[in-house]
PDB file of C-alpha atoms in Angstrom:
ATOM      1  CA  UNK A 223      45.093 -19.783 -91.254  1.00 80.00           C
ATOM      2  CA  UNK A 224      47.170 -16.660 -90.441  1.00 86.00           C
ATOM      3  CA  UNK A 225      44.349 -15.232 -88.388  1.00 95.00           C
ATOM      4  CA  UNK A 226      43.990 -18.488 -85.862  1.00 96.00           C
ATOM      5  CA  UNK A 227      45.510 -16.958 -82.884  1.00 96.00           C
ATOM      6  CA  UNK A 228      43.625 -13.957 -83.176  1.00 97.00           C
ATOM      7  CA  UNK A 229      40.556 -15.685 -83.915  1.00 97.00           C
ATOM      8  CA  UNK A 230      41.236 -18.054 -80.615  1.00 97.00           C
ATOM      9  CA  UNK A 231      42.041 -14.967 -78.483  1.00 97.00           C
ATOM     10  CA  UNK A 232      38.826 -13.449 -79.602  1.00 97.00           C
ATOM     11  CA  UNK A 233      36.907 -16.671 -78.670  1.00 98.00           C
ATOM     12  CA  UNK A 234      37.690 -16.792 -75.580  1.00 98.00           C
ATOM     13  CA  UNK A 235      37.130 -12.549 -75.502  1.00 98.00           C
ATOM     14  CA  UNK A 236      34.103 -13.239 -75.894  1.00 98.00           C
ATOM     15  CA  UNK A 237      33.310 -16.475 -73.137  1.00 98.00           C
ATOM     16  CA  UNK A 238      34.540 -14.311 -70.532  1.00 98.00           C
ATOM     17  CA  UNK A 239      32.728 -11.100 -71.033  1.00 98.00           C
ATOM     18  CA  UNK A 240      29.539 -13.743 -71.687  1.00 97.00           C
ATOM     19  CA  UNK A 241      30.522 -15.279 -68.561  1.00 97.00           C
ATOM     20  CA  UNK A 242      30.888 -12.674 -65.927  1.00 96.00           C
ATOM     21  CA  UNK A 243      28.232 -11.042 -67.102  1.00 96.00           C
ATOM     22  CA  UNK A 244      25.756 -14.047 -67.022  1.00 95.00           C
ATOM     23  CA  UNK A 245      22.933 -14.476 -64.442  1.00 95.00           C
ATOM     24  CA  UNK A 246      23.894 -16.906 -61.456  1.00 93.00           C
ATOM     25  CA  UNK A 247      22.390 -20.126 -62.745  1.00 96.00           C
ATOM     26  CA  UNK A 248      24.653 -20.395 -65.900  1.00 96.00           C
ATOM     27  CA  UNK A 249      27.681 -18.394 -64.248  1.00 96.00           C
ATOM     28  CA  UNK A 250      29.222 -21.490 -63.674  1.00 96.00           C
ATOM     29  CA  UNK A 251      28.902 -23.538 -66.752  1.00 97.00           C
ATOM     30  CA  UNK A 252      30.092 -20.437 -68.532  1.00 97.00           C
ATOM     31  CA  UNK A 253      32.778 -19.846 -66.637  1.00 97.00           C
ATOM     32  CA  UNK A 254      34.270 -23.415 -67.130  1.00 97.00           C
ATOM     33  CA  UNK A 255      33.758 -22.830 -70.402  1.00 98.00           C
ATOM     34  CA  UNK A 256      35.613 -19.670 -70.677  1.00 97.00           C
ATOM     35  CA  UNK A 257      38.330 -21.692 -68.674  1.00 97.00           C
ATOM     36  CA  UNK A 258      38.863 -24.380 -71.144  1.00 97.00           C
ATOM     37  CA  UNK A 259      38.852 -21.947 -74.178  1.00 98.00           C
ATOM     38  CA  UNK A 260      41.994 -20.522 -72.366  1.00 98.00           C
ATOM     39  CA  UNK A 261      43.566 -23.450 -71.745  1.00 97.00           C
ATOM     40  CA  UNK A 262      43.395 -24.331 -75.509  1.00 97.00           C
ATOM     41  CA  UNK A 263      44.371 -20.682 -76.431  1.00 97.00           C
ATOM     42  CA  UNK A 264      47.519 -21.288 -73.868  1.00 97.00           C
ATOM     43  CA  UNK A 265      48.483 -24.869 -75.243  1.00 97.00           C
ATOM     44  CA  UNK A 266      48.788 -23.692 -78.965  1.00 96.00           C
ATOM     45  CA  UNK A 267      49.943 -20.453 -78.703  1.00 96.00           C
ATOM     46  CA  UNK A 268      52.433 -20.528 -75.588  1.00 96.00           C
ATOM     47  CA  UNK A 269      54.384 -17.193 -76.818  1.00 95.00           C
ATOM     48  CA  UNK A 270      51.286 -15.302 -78.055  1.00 95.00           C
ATOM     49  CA  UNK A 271      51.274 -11.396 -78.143  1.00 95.00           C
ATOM     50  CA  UNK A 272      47.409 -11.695 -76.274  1.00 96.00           C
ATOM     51  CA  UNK A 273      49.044 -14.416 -73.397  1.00 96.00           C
ATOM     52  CA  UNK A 274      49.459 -11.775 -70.982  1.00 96.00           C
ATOM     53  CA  UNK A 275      45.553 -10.238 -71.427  1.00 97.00           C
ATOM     54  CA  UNK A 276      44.418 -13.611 -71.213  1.00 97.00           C
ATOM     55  CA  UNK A 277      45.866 -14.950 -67.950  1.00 97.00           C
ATOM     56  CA  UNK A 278      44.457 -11.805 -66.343  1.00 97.00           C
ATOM     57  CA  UNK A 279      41.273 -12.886 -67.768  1.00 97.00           C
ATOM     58  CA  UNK A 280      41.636 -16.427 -66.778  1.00 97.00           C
ATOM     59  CA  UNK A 281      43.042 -15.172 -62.967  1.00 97.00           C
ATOM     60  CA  UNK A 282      39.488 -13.339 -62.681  1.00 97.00           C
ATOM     61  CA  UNK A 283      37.430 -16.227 -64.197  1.00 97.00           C
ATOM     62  CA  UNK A 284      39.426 -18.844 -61.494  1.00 96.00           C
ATOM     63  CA  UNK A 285      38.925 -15.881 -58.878  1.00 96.00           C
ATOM     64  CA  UNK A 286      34.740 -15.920 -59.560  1.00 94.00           C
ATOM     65  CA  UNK A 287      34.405 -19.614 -59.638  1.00 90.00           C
ATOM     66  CA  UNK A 288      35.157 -20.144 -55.928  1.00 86.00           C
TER      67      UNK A 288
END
């Protein structure tokens, strides 16, 4: 599909905002979560427009989970 990176992006959009906005007992799960939708995102789309956005996302997400 043409839309697959955008609908990827948007995927993991919205497992972050879920995620650091989630009460403490499922921060974590959602977080890992949110983690491995971006490493997916990053493995098929290494040149995307939204790769920049989306390591800032995934440098906050690494930055909550310790």
């Amino acid at each position: 599909s043409p839309l697959r990176e955008q609908a990827h992006y948007y995927r993991l959009d919205a497992a972050y905002k879920l995620a650091i906005n989630s009460v403490d007992w499922k921060k974590e799960e959602r977080i890992n979560k949110a983690i491995s939708y971006f490493n997916t995102f990053k493995r098929y789309f290494p040149e995307s427009e939204y790769l920049e956005e989306s390591e800032k996302m995934n440098s906050e997400l690494a930055e909550l989970l310790k």
